């Protein structure tokens, strides 16, 4: 499994792992029912603690991305992509509301705010 971890990142390693696996699932690179590497094997592959991979898998299971079975392993769970997308849209709306409030307080125009959004989005 191709997972890149960064010790320089401010994000805990278990969240880096969980986030990358979530992305693989949502992008279809990991399919429903596909078996994930065992926690021990992933820990060895990444040269990290078993407890870190265990915590990442627990996070994925809590968020509904995988199912784990004692003695069998962990598997990608069927995803309701539309529900996940809706949750992400709500989170983005909250962030944009906060950004809009701050912009108004600083006297930033909608055009300037739109320009900033394009800038942080890579000019797309």
Backbone as XML, in Angstrom:
<?xml version="1.0"?>
<chain id="A" units="angstrom">
  <residue number="1" name="UNK">
    <atom name="N" x="0.863" y="-1.177" z="0.000"/>
    <atom name="CA" x="0.000" y="0.000" z="0.000"/>
    <atom name="C" x="0.901" y="1.228" z="0.000"/>
  </residue>
  <residue number="2" name="UNK">
    <atom name="N" x="0.635" y="2.155" z="-0.886"/>
    <atom name="CA" x="1.476" y="3.333" z="-1.042"/>
    <atom name="C" x="0.984" y="4.470" z="-0.143"/>
  </residue>
  <residue number="3" name="UNK">
    <atom name="N" x="1.548" y="4.533" z="1.060"/>
    <atom name="CA" x="1.196" y="5.575" z="2.028"/>
    <atom name="C" x="2.458" y="6.345" z="2.359"/>
  </residue>
  <residue number="4" name="UNK">
    <atom name="N" x="2.368" y="7.654" z="2.295"/>
    <atom name="CA" x="3.510" y="8.510" z="2.628"/>
    <atom name="C" x="3.227" y="9.220" z="3.935"/>
  </residue>
  <residue number="5" name="UNK">
    <atom name="N" x="4.147" y="9.080" z="4.885"/>
    <atom name="CA" x="3.991" y="9.773" z="6.156"/>
    <atom name="C" x="5.109" y="10.790" z="6.307"/>
  </residue>
  <residue number="6" name="UNK">
    <atom name="N" x="4.787" y="11.858" z="6.996"/>
    <atom name="CA" x="5.753" y="12.923" z="7.204"/>
    <atom name="C" x="5.853" y="13.218" z="8.692"/>
  </residue>
  <residue number="7" name="UNK">
    <atom name="N" x="7.073" y="13.096" z="9.206"/>
    <atom name="CA" x="7.297" y="13.441" z="10.606"/>
    <atom name="C" x="7.308" y="14.955" z="10.792"/>
  </residue>
  <residue number="8" name="UNK">
    <atom name="N" x="7.501" y="15.701" z="9.702"/>
    <atom name="CA" x="7.537" y="17.159" z="9.777"/>
    <atom name="C" x="6.130" y="17.759" z="9.800"/>
  </residue>
  <residue number="9" name="UNK">
    <atom name="N" x="5.154" y="16.962" z="9.395"/>
    <atom name="CA" x="3.767" y="17.435" z="9.371"/>
    <atom name="C" x="3.273" y="17.637" z="10.797"/>
  </residue>
  <residue number="10" name="UNK">
    <atom name="N" x="2.423" y="18.611" z="10.998"/>
    <atom name="CA" x="1.826" y="18.840" z="12.313"/>
    <atom name="C" x="0.718" y="17.845" z="12.613"/>
  </residue>
  <residue number="11" name="UNK">
    <atom name="N" x="0.332" y="17.064" z="11.606"/>
    <atom name="CA" x="-0.758" y="16.104" z="11.757"/>
    <atom name="C" x="-0.211" y="14.781" z="12.305"/>
  </residue>
  <residue number="12" name="UNK">
    <atom name="N" x="-0.888" y="14.190" z="13.299"/>
    <atom name="CA" x="-0.429" y="12.903" z="13.829"/>
    <atom name="C" x="-0.343" y="11.841" z="12.724"/>
  </residue>
  <residue number="13" name="UNK">
    <atom name="N" x="0.595" y="10.928" z="12.866"/>
    <atom name="CA" x="0.831" y="9.905" z="11.839"/>
    <atom name="C" x="-0.412" y="9.053" z="11.607"/>
  </residue>
  <residue number="14" name="UNK">
    <atom name="N" x="-1.132" y="8.690" z="12.672"/>
    <atom name="CA" x="-2.318" y="7.846" z="12.491"/>
    <atom name="C" x="-3.375" y="8.557" z="11.640"/>
  </residue>
  <residue number="15" name="UNK">
    <atom name="N" x="-3.473" y="9.891" z="11.778"/>
    <atom name="CA" x="-4.432" y="10.635" z="10.953"/>
    <atom name="C" x="-3.955" y="10.757" z="9.509"/>
  </residue>
  <residue number="16" name="UNK">
    <atom name="N" x="-2.642" y="10.840" z="9.305"/>
    <atom name="CA" x="-2.100" y="10.852" z="7.951"/>
    <atom name="C" x="-2.446" y="9.546" z="7.238"/>
  </residue>
  <residue number="17" name="UNK">
    <atom name="N" x="-2.262" y="8.436" z="7.951"/>
    <atom name="CA" x="-2.559" y="7.119" z="7.378"/>
    <atom name="C" x="-4.049" y="6.997" z="7.080"/>
  </residue>
  <residue number="18" name="UNK">
    <atom name="N" x="-4.878" y="7.313" z="8.059"/>
    <atom name="CA" x="-6.334" y="7.206" z="7.886"/>
    <atom name="C" x="-6.797" y="8.094" z="6.736"/>
  </residue>
  <residue number="19" name="UNK">
    <atom name="N" x="-6.285" y="9.313" z="6.665"/>
    <atom name="CA" x="-6.684" y="10.236" z="5.607"/>
    <atom name="C" x="-6.324" y="9.729" z="4.224"/>
  </residue>
  <residue number="20" name="UNK">
    <atom name="N" x="-5.140" y="9.154" z="4.093"/>
    <atom name="CA" x="-4.727" y="8.642" z="2.787"/>
    <atom name="C" x="-5.525" y="7.413" z="2.378"/>
  </residue>
  <residue number="21" name="UNK">
    <atom name="N" x="-5.859" y="6.561" z="3.343"/>
    <atom name="CA" x="-6.686" y="5.395" z="3.029"/>
    <atom name="C" x="-8.097" y="5.844" z="2.654"/>
  </residue>
  <residue number="22" name="UNK">
    <atom name="N" x="-8.644" y="6.837" z="3.370"/>
    <atom name="CA" x="-9.969" y="7.371" z="3.012"/>
    <atom name="C" x="-9.960" y="7.879" z="1.579"/>
  </residue>
  <residue number="23" name="UNK">
    <atom name="N" x="-8.920" y="8.612" z="1.220"/>
    <atom name="CA" x="-8.812" y="9.148" z="-0.142"/>
    <atom name="C" x="-8.775" y="8.014" z="-1.158"/>
  </residue>
  <residue number="24" name="UNK">
    <atom name="N" x="-8.008" y="6.969" z="-0.879"/>
    <atom name="CA" x="-7.936" y="5.824" z="-1.800"/>
    <atom name="C" x="-9.302" y="5.171" z="-1.980"/>
  </residue>
  <residue number="25" name="UNK">
    <atom name="N" x="-10.056" y="5.088" z="-0.900"/>
    <atom name="CA" x="-11.398" y="4.491" z="-0.966"/>
    <atom name="C" x="-12.328" y="5.383" z="-1.783"/>
  </residue>
  <residue number="26" name="UNK">
    <atom name="N" x="-12.334" y="6.676" z="-1.472"/>
    <atom name="CA" x="-13.242" y="7.601" z="-2.156"/>
    <atom name="C" x="-12.908" y="7.765" z="-3.629"/>
  </residue>
  <residue number="27" name="UNK">
    <atom name="N" x="-11.628" y="7.632" z="-3.979"/>
    <atom name="CA" x="-11.226" y="7.737" z="-5.385"/>
    <atom name="C" x="-11.363" y="6.409" z="-6.121"/>
  </residue>
  <residue number="28" name="UNK">
    <atom name="N" x="-11.751" y="5.358" z="-5.410"/>
    <atom name="CA" x="-11.961" y="4.061" z="-6.047"/>
    <atom name="C" x="-10.701" y="3.231" z="-6.223"/>
  </residue>
  <residue number="29" name="UNK">
    <atom name="N" x="-9.593" y="3.679" z="-5.665"/>
    <atom name="CA" x="-8.357" y="2.893" z="-5.764"/>
    <atom name="C" x="-8.400" y="1.689" z="-4.835"/>
  </residue>
  <residue number="30" name="UNK">
    <atom name="N" x="-9.195" y="1.777" z="-3.780"/>
    <atom name="CA" x="-9.492" y="0.633" z="-2.922"/>
    <atom name="C" x="-10.985" y="0.362" z="-3.071"/>
  </residue>
  <residue number="31" name="UNK">
    <atom name="N" x="-11.328" y="-0.844" z="-3.441"/>
    <atom name="CA" x="-12.710" y="-1.200" z="-3.756"/>
    <atom name="C" x="-13.412" y="-1.844" z="-2.560"/>
  </residue>
  <residue number="32" name="UNK">
    <atom name="N" x="-14.733" y="-1.766" z="-2.595"/>
    <atom name="CA" x="-15.555" y="-2.393" z="-1.565"/>
    <atom name="C" x="-15.183" y="-3.869" z="-1.430"/>
  </residue>
  <residue number="33" name="UNK">
    <atom name="N" x="-14.974" y="-4.305" z="-0.191"/>
    <atom name="CA" x="-14.648" y="-5.700" z="0.076"/>
    <atom name="C" x="-13.167" y="-6.024" z="-0.006"/>
  </residue>
  <residue number="34" name="UNK">
    <atom name="N" x="-12.367" y="-5.087" z="-0.504"/>
    <atom name="CA" x="-10.932" y="-5.336" z="-0.626"/>
    <atom name="C" x="-10.285" y="-5.391" z="0.758"/>
  </residue>
  <residue number="35" name="UNK">
    <atom name="N" x="-9.391" y="-6.350" z="0.916"/>
    <atom name="CA" x="-8.714" y="-6.532" z="2.198"/>
    <atom name="C" x="-7.552" y="-5.554" z="2.314"/>
  </residue>
  <residue number="36" name="UNK">
    <atom name="N" x="-7.456" y="-4.908" z="3.479"/>
    <atom name="CA" x="-6.338" y="-4.014" z="3.765"/>
    <atom name="C" x="-5.189" y="-4.833" z="4.339"/>
  </residue>
  <residue number="37" name="UNK">
    <atom name="N" x="-3.970" y="-4.300" z="4.267"/>
    <atom name="CA" x="-2.860" y="-5.005" z="4.923"/>
    <atom name="C" x="-3.144" y="-5.130" z="6.411"/>
  </residue>
  <residue number="38" name="UNK">
    <atom name="N" x="-2.616" y="-6.178" z="7.020"/>
    <atom name="CA" x="-2.801" y="-6.310" z="8.463"/>
    <atom name="C" x="-2.134" y="-5.118" z="9.149"/>
  </residue>
  <residue number="39" name="UNK">
    <atom name="N" x="-2.587" y="-4.816" z="10.350"/>
    <atom name="CA" x="-2.012" y="-3.690" z="11.089"/>
    <atom name="C" x="-0.517" y="-3.901" z="11.305"/>
  </residue>
  <residue number="40" name="UNK">
    <atom name="N" x="-0.143" y="-5.138" z="11.607"/>
    <atom name="CA" x="1.282" y="-5.439" z="11.834"/>
    <atom name="C" x="2.094" y="-5.260" z="10.555"/>
  </residue>
  <residue number="41" name="UNK">
    <atom name="N" x="1.596" y="-5.767" z="9.443"/>
    <atom name="CA" x="2.324" y="-5.635" z="8.179"/>
    <atom name="C" x="2.460" y="-4.176" z="7.751"/>
  </residue>
  <residue number="42" name="UNK">
    <atom name="N" x="1.390" y="-3.405" z="7.925"/>
    <atom name="CA" x="1.455" y="-1.993" z="7.566"/>
    <atom name="C" x="2.460" y="-1.261" z="8.462"/>
  </residue>
  <residue number="43" name="UNK">
    <atom name="N" x="2.464" y="-1.597" z="9.740"/>
    <atom name="CA" x="3.417" y="-0.981" z="10.666"/>
    <atom name="C" x="4.852" y="-1.307" z="10.248"/>
  </residue>
  <residue number="44" name="UNK">
    <atom name="N" x="5.100" y="-2.548" z="9.874"/>
    <atom name="CA" x="6.440" y="-2.933" z="9.425"/>
    <atom name="C" x="6.818" y="-2.210" z="8.131"/>
  </residue>
  <residue number="45" name="UNK">
    <atom name="N" x="5.866" y="-2.156" z="7.191"/>
    <atom name="CA" x="6.110" y="-1.505" z="5.902"/>
    <atom name="C" x="6.438" y="-0.023" z="6.073"/>
  </residue>
  <residue number="46" name="UNK">
    <atom name="N" x="5.720" y="0.640" z="6.980"/>
    <atom name="CA" x="5.913" y="2.074" z="7.187"/>
    <atom name="C" x="6.980" y="2.372" z="8.248"/>
  </residue>
  <residue number="47" name="UNK">
    <atom name="N" x="7.459" y="1.326" z="8.906"/>
    <atom name="CA" x="8.461" y="1.461" z="9.977"/>
    <atom name="C" x="7.951" y="2.351" z="11.111"/>
  </residue>
  <residue number="48" name="UNK">
    <atom name="N" x="6.748" y="2.021" z="11.556"/>
    <atom name="CA" x="6.128" y="2.755" z="12.655"/>
    <atom name="C" x="5.588" y="1.758" z="13.672"/>
  </residue>
  <residue number="49" name="UNK">
    <atom name="N" x="5.076" y="2.259" z="14.754"/>
    <atom name="CA" x="4.526" y="1.435" z="15.816"/>
    <atom name="C" x="3.224" y="0.759" z="15.377"/>
  </residue>
  <residue number="50" name="UNK">
    <atom name="N" x="3.059" y="-0.489" z="15.831"/>
    <atom name="CA" x="1.801" y="-1.204" z="15.617"/>
    <atom name="C" x="0.629" y="-0.399" z="16.160"/>
  </residue>
  <residue number="51" name="UNK">
    <atom name="N" x="0.819" y="0.244" z="17.320"/>
    <atom name="CA" x="-0.262" y="1.010" z="17.946"/>
    <atom name="C" x="-0.716" y="2.171" z="17.053"/>
  </residue>
  <residue number="52" name="UNK">
    <atom name="N" x="0.200" y="2.718" z="16.272"/>
    <atom name="CA" x="-0.158" y="3.820" z="15.368"/>
    <atom name="C" x="-1.081" y="3.313" z="14.259"/>
  </residue>
  <residue number="53" name="UNK">
    <atom name="N" x="-0.735" y="2.158" z="13.670"/>
    <atom name="CA" x="-1.608" y="1.612" z="12.619"/>
    <atom name="C" x="-2.935" y="1.155" z="13.212"/>
  </residue>
  <residue number="54" name="UNK">
    <atom name="N" x="-2.893" y="0.613" z="14.425"/>
    <atom name="CA" x="-4.140" y="0.193" z="15.093"/>
    <atom name="C" x="-5.057" y="1.397" z="15.272"/>
  </residue>
  <residue number="55" name="UNK">
    <atom name="N" x="-4.475" y="2.512" z="15.695"/>
    <atom name="CA" x="-5.276" y="3.723" z="15.898"/>
    <atom name="C" x="-5.846" y="4.242" z="14.576"/>
  </residue>
  <residue number="56" name="UNK">
    <atom name="N" x="-5.047" y="4.157" z="13.499"/>
    <atom name="CA" x="-5.523" y="4.589" z="12.177"/>
    <atom name="C" x="-6.705" y="3.726" z="11.727"/>
  </residue>
  <residue number="57" name="UNK">
    <atom name="N" x="-6.591" y="2.404" z="11.893"/>
    <atom name="CA" x="-7.666" y="1.500" z="11.502"/>
    <atom name="C" x="-8.916" y="1.728" z="12.364"/>
  </residue>
  <residue number="58" name="UNK">
    <atom name="N" x="-8.722" y="1.994" z="13.644"/>
    <atom name="CA" x="-9.864" y="2.295" z="14.511"/>
    <atom name="C" x="-10.579" y="3.557" z="14.042"/>
  </residue>
  <residue number="59" name="UNK">
    <atom name="N" x="-9.813" y="4.552" z="13.642"/>
    <atom name="CA" x="-10.373" y="5.801" z="13.115"/>
    <atom name="C" x="-11.190" y="5.524" z="11.846"/>
  </residue>
  <residue number="60" name="UNK">
    <atom name="N" x="-10.631" y="4.716" z="10.956"/>
    <atom name="CA" x="-11.321" y="4.371" z="9.707"/>
    <atom name="C" x="-12.600" y="3.588" z="9.979"/>
  </residue>
  <residue number="61" name="UNK">
    <atom name="N" x="-12.534" y="2.703" z="10.949"/>
    <atom name="CA" x="-13.723" y="1.916" z="11.290"/>
    <atom name="C" x="-14.788" y="2.808" z="11.931"/>
  </residue>
  <residue number="62" name="UNK">
    <atom name="N" x="-14.368" y="3.686" z="12.821"/>
    <atom name="CA" x="-15.305" y="4.613" z="13.479"/>
    <atom name="C" x="-16.006" y="5.496" z="12.453"/>
  </residue>
  <residue number="63" name="UNK">
    <atom name="N" x="-15.265" y="5.920" z="11.420"/>
    <atom name="CA" x="-15.833" y="6.795" z="10.394"/>
    <atom name="C" x="-16.596" y="6.022" z="9.317"/>
  </residue>
  <residue number="64" name="UNK">
    <atom name="N" x="-16.651" y="4.689" z="9.427"/>
    <atom name="CA" x="-17.450" y="3.884" z="8.507"/>
    <atom name="C" x="-16.773" y="3.552" z="7.192"/>
  </residue>
  <residue number="65" name="UNK">
    <atom name="N" x="-15.446" y="3.618" z="7.136"/>
    <atom name="CA" x="-14.741" y="3.329" z="5.892"/>
    <atom name="C" x="-14.292" y="1.875" z="5.789"/>
  </residue>
  <residue number="66" name="UNK">
    <atom name="N" x="-14.063" y="1.231" z="6.932"/>
    <atom name="CA" x="-13.638" y="-0.166" z="6.908"/>
    <atom name="C" x="-14.408" y="-0.959" z="7.958"/>
  </residue>
  <residue number="67" name="UNK">
    <atom name="N" x="-14.354" y="-2.275" z="7.793"/>
    <atom name="CA" x="-14.906" y="-3.201" z="8.773"/>
    <atom name="C" x="-13.783" y="-4.158" z="9.146"/>
  </residue>
  <residue number="68" name="UNK">
    <atom name="N" x="-13.628" y="-4.424" z="10.429"/>
    <atom name="CA" x="-12.584" y="-5.327" z="10.892"/>
    <atom name="C" x="-13.216" y="-6.536" z="11.565"/>
  </residue>
  <residue number="69" name="UNK">
    <atom name="N" x="-12.638" y="-7.705" z="11.285"/>
    <atom name="CA" x="-13.125" y="-8.958" z="11.852"/>
    <atom name="C" x="-11.952" y="-9.680" z="12.504"/>
  </residue>
  <residue number="70" name="UNK">
    <atom name="N" x="-12.116" y="-10.068" z="13.745"/>
    <atom name="CA" x="-11.063" y="-10.768" z="14.479"/>
    <atom name="C" x="-10.672" y="-12.037" z="13.731"/>
  </residue>
  <residue number="71" name="UNK">
    <atom name="N" x="-9.385" y="-12.170" z="13.497"/>
    <atom name="CA" x="-8.868" y="-13.353" z="12.827"/>
    <atom name="C" x="-8.974" y="-13.341" z="11.319"/>
  </residue>
  <residue number="72" name="UNK">
    <atom name="N" x="-9.714" y="-12.391" z="10.751"/>
    <atom name="CA" x="-9.884" y="-12.332" z="9.288"/>
    <atom name="C" x="-9.221" y="-11.110" z="8.684"/>
  </residue>
  <residue number="73" name="UNK">
    <atom name="N" x="-9.224" y="-9.991" z="9.411"/>
    <atom name="CA" x="-8.599" y="-8.787" z="8.891"/>
    <atom name="C" x="-9.565" y="-7.633" z="8.754"/>
  </residue>
  <residue number="74" name="UNK">
    <atom name="N" x="-9.104" y="-6.610" z="8.027"/>
    <atom name="CA" x="-9.901" y="-5.391" z="7.813"/>
    <atom name="C" x="-10.195" y="-5.244" z="6.332"/>
  </residue>
  <residue number="75" name="UNK">
    <atom name="N" x="-11.432" y="-4.839" z="6.032"/>
    <atom name="CA" x="-11.901" y="-4.765" z="4.658"/>
    <atom name="C" x="-12.576" y="-3.422" z="4.396"/>
  </residue>
  <residue number="76" name="UNK">
    <atom name="N" x="-12.490" y="-2.968" z="3.146"/>
    <atom name="CA" x="-13.146" y="-1.725" z="2.736"/>
    <atom name="C" x="-14.648" y="-1.944" z="2.784"/>
  </residue>
  <residue number="77" name="UNK">
    <atom name="N" x="-15.324" y="-1.026" z="3.437"/>
    <atom name="CA" x="-16.778" y="-1.087" z="3.594"/>
    <atom name="C" x="-17.443" y="-0.346" z="2.436"/>
  </residue>
  <residue number="78" name="UNK">
    <atom name="N" x="-18.647" y="-0.755" z="2.082"/>
    <atom name="CA" x="-19.413" y="-0.058" z="1.052"/>
    <atom name="C" x="-19.625" y="1.389" z="1.490"/>
  </residue>
  <residue number="79" name="UNK">
    <atom name="N" x="-19.467" y="2.323" z="0.568"/>
    <atom name="CA" x="-19.557" y="3.731" z="0.902"/>
    <atom name="C" x="-20.798" y="4.378" z="0.298"/>
  </residue>
  <residue number="80" name="UNK">
    <atom name="N" x="-21.388" y="5.256" z="1.062"/>
    <atom name="CA" x="-22.436" y="6.107" z="0.532"/>
    <atom name="C" x="-21.749" y="7.416" z="0.161"/>
  </residue>
  <residue number="81" name="UNK">
    <atom name="N" x="-21.232" y="7.481" z="-1.061"/>
    <atom name="CA" x="-20.430" y="8.622" z="-1.490"/>
    <atom name="C" x="-21.231" y="9.924" z="-1.481"/>
  </residue>
  <residue number="82" name="UNK">
    <atom name="N" x="-22.514" y="9.841" z="-1.773"/>
    <atom name="CA" x="-23.335" y="11.049" z="-1.792"/>
    <atom name="C" x="-23.479" y="11.626" z="-0.375"/>
  </residue>
  <residue number="83" name="UNK">
    <atom name="N" x="-23.663" y="10.767" z="0.607"/>
    <atom name="CA" x="-23.755" y="11.224" z="1.998"/>
    <atom name="C" x="-22.435" y="11.845" z="2.434"/>
  </residue>
  <residue number="84" name="UNK">
    <atom name="N" x="-21.313" y="11.191" z="2.099"/>
    <atom name="CA" x="-19.994" y="11.727" z="2.455"/>
    <atom name="C" x="-19.787" y="13.093" z="1.789"/>
  </residue>
  <residue number="85" name="UNK">
    <atom name="N" x="-20.164" y="13.199" z="0.527"/>
    <atom name="CA" x="-20.013" y="14.468" z="-0.202"/>
    <atom name="C" x="-20.842" y="15.569" z="0.466"/>
  </residue>
  <residue number="86" name="UNK">
    <atom name="N" x="-22.043" y="15.251" z="0.862"/>
    <atom name="CA" x="-22.919" y="16.219" z="1.527"/>
    <atom name="C" x="-22.306" y="16.689" z="2.851"/>
  </residue>
  <residue number="87" name="UNK">
    <atom name="N" x="-21.704" y="15.769" z="3.603"/>
    <atom name="CA" x="-21.056" y="16.138" z="4.861"/>
    <atom name="C" x="-19.881" y="17.080" z="4.597"/>
  </residue>
  <residue number="88" name="UNK">
    <atom name="N" x="-19.132" y="16.802" z="3.545"/>
    <atom name="CA" x="-17.992" y="17.655" z="3.208"/>
    <atom name="C" x="-18.454" y="19.044" z="2.763"/>
  </residue>
  <residue number="89" name="UNK">
    <atom name="N" x="-19.537" y="19.099" z="2.013"/>
    <atom name="CA" x="-20.086" y="20.386" z="1.572"/>
    <atom name="C" x="-20.503" y="21.216" z="2.783"/>
  </residue>
  <residue number="90" name="UNK">
    <atom name="N" x="-21.144" y="20.582" z="3.768"/>
    <atom name="CA" x="-21.535" y="21.307" z="4.984"/>
    <atom name="C" x="-20.319" y="21.851" z="5.723"/>
  </residue>
  <residue number="91" name="UNK">
    <atom name="N" x="-19.257" y="21.073" z="5.799"/>
    <atom name="CA" x="-18.037" y="21.525" z="6.473"/>
    <atom name="C" x="-17.407" y="22.693" z="5.711"/>
  </residue>
  <residue number="92" name="UNK">
    <atom name="N" x="-17.414" y="22.621" z="4.395"/>
    <atom name="CA" x="-16.869" y="23.705" z="3.569"/>
    <atom name="C" x="-17.709" y="24.966" z="3.724"/>
  </residue>
  <residue number="93" name="UNK">
    <atom name="N" x="-19.022" y="24.807" z="3.757"/>
    <atom name="CA" x="-19.900" y="25.964" z="3.957"/>
    <atom name="C" x="-19.594" y="26.671" z="5.271"/>
  </residue>
  <residue number="94" name="UNK">
    <atom name="N" x="-19.338" y="25.902" z="6.317"/>
    <atom name="CA" x="-19.018" y="26.492" z="7.625"/>
    <atom name="C" x="-17.710" y="27.277" z="7.544"/>
  </residue>
  <residue number="95" name="UNK">
    <atom name="N" x="-16.718" y="26.717" z="6.876"/>
    <atom name="CA" x="-15.436" y="27.409" z="6.726"/>
    <atom name="C" x="-15.582" y="28.678" z="5.883"/>
  </residue>
  <residue number="96" name="UNK">
    <atom name="N" x="-16.374" y="28.587" z="4.814"/>
    <atom name="CA" x="-16.588" y="29.760" z="3.961"/>
    <atom name="C" x="-17.377" y="30.846" z="4.686"/>
  </residue>
  <residue number="97" name="UNK">
    <atom name="N" x="-18.309" y="30.454" z="5.541"/>
    <atom name="CA" x="-19.056" y="31.425" z="6.344"/>
    <atom name="C" x="-18.104" y="32.175" z="7.256"/>
  </residue>
  <residue number="98" name="UNK">
    <atom name="N" x="-17.200" y="31.434" z="7.898"/>
    <atom name="CA" x="-16.209" y="32.052" z="8.773"/>
    <atom name="C" x="-15.301" y="32.988" z="7.972"/>
  </residue>
  <residue number="99" name="UNK">
    <atom name="N" x="-14.867" y="32.548" z="6.794"/>
    <atom name="CA" x="-14.009" y="33.385" z="5.948"/>
    <atom name="C" x="-14.757" y="34.637" z="5.501"/>
  </residue>
  <residue number="100" name="UNK">
    <atom name="N" x="-16.032" y="34.493" z="5.149"/>
    <atom name="CA" x="-16.838" y="35.639" z="4.739"/>
    <atom name="C" x="-17.001" y="36.651" z="5.859"/>
  </residue>
  <residue number="101" name="UNK">
    <atom name="N" x="-17.231" y="36.165" z="7.081"/>
    <atom name="CA" x="-17.352" y="37.054" z="8.240"/>
    <atom name="C" x="-16.061" y="37.837" z="8.477"/>
  </residue>
  <residue number="102" name="UNK">
    <atom name="N" x="-14.937" y="37.144" z="8.406"/>
    <atom name="CA" x="-13.645" y="37.807" z="8.604"/>
    <atom name="C" x="-13.376" y="38.818" z="7.491"/>
  </residue>
  <residue number="103" name="UNK">
    <atom name="N" x="-13.752" y="38.467" z="6.275"/>
    <atom name="CA" x="-13.541" y="39.370" z="5.141"/>
    <atom name="C" x="-14.351" y="40.654" z="5.321"/>
  </residue>
  <residue number="104" name="UNK">
    <atom name="N" x="-15.608" y="40.511" z="5.737"/>
    <atom name="CA" x="-16.452" y="41.692" z="5.959"/>
    <atom name="C" x="-15.854" y="42.595" z="7.032"/>
  </residue>
  <residue number="105" name="UNK">
    <atom name="N" x="-15.362" y="41.988" z="8.104"/>
    <atom name="CA" x="-14.773" y="42.769" z="9.203"/>
    <atom name="C" x="-13.522" y="43.514" z="8.757"/>
  </residue>
  <residue number="106" name="UNK">
    <atom name="N" x="-12.821" y="42.977" z="7.783"/>
    <atom name="CA" x="-11.579" y="43.600" z="7.287"/>
    <atom name="C" x="-11.817" y="44.489" z="6.080"/>
  </residue>
  <residue number="107" name="UNK">
    <atom name="N" x="-13.053" y="44.550" z="5.598"/>
    <atom name="CA" x="-13.365" y="45.378" z="4.444"/>
    <atom name="C" x="-12.938" y="44.770" z="3.113"/>
  </residue>
  <residue number="108" name="UNK">
    <atom name="N" x="-12.787" y="43.459" z="3.072"/>
    <atom name="CA" x="-12.408" y="42.777" z="1.829"/>
    <atom name="C" x="-13.661" y="42.601" z="0.980"/>
  </residue>
  <residue number="109" name="UNK">
    <atom name="N" x="-13.564" y="42.984" z="-0.290"/>
    <atom name="CA" x="-14.719" y="42.890" z="-1.192"/>
    <atom name="C" x="-14.926" y="41.447" z="-1.642"/>
  </residue>
  <residue number="110" name="UNK">
    <atom name="N" x="-16.097" y="41.201" z="-2.220"/>
    <atom name="CA" x="-16.401" y="39.867" z="-2.748"/>
    <atom name="C" x="-15.434" y="39.510" z="-3.872"/>
  </residue>
  <residue number="111" name="UNK">
    <atom name="N" x="-15.085" y="40.504" z="-4.691"/>
    <atom name="CA" x="-14.151" y="40.237" z="-5.784"/>
    <atom name="C" x="-12.784" y="39.817" z="-5.238"/>
  </residue>
  <residue number="112" name="UNK">
    <atom name="N" x="-12.325" y="40.510" z="-4.182"/>
    <atom name="CA" x="-11.048" y="40.151" z="-3.573"/>
    <atom name="C" x="-11.115" y="38.759" z="-2.938"/>
  </residue>
  <residue number="113" name="UNK">
    <atom name="N" x="-12.237" y="38.486" z="-2.289"/>
    <atom name="CA" x="-12.428" y="37.186" z="-1.655"/>
    <atom name="C" x="-12.455" y="36.076" z="-2.707"/>
  </residue>
  <residue number="114" name="UNK">
    <atom name="N" x="-13.135" y="36.334" z="-3.802"/>
    <atom name="CA" x="-13.182" y="35.364" z="-4.901"/>
    <atom name="C" x="-11.777" y="35.132" z="-5.467"/>
  </residue>
  <residue number="115" name="UNK">
    <atom name="N" x="-11.016" y="36.221" z="-5.609"/>
    <atom name="CA" x="-9.648" y="36.115" z="-6.086"/>
    <atom name="C" x="-8.782" y="35.272" z="-5.144"/>
  </residue>
  <residue number="116" name="UNK">
    <atom name="N" x="-8.982" y="35.467" z="-3.836"/>
    <atom name="CA" x="-8.249" y="34.668" z="-2.859"/>
    <atom name="C" x="-8.610" y="33.188" z="-2.953"/>
  </residue>
  <residue number="117" name="UNK">
    <atom name="N" x="-9.888" y="32.919" z="-3.156"/>
    <atom name="CA" x="-10.344" y="31.527" z="-3.294"/>
    <atom name="C" x="-9.710" y="30.879" z="-4.530"/>
  </residue>
  <residue number="118" name="UNK">
    <atom name="N" x="-9.664" y="31.629" z="-5.619"/>
    <atom name="CA" x="-9.011" y="31.101" z="-6.830"/>
    <atom name="C" x="-7.529" y="30.860" z="-6.582"/>
  </residue>
  <residue number="119" name="UNK">
    <atom name="N" x="-6.893" y="31.771" z="-5.862"/>
    <atom name="CA" x="-5.468" y="31.640" z="-5.573"/>
    <atom name="C" x="-5.177" y="30.376" z="-4.756"/>
  </residue>
  <residue number="120" name="UNK">
    <atom name="N" x="-5.926" y="30.166" z="-3.681"/>
    <atom name="CA" x="-5.669" y="28.994" z="-2.848"/>
    <atom name="C" x="-6.105" y="27.697" z="-3.526"/>
  </residue>
  <residue number="121" name="UNK">
    <atom name="N" x="-6.963" y="27.800" z="-4.518"/>
    <atom name="CA" x="-7.428" y="26.618" z="-5.250"/>
    <atom name="C" x="-6.571" y="26.352" z="-6.481"/>
  </residue>
  <residue number="122" name="UNK">
    <atom name="N" x="-5.439" y="27.002" z="-6.567"/>
    <atom name="CA" x="-4.524" y="26.757" z="-7.680"/>
    <atom name="C" x="-4.918" y="27.437" z="-8.964"/>
  </residue>
  <residue number="123" name="UNK">
    <atom name="N" x="-5.725" y="28.481" z="-8.887"/>
    <atom name="CA" x="-6.103" y="29.229" z="-10.075"/>
    <atom name="C" x="-7.148" y="28.557" z="-10.946"/>
  </residue>
  <residue number="124" name="UNK">
    <atom name="N" x="-7.782" y="27.520" z="-10.431"/>
    <atom name="CA" x="-8.793" y="26.800" z="-11.226"/>
    <atom name="C" x="-10.112" y="27.533" z="-11.255"/>
  </residue>
</chain>
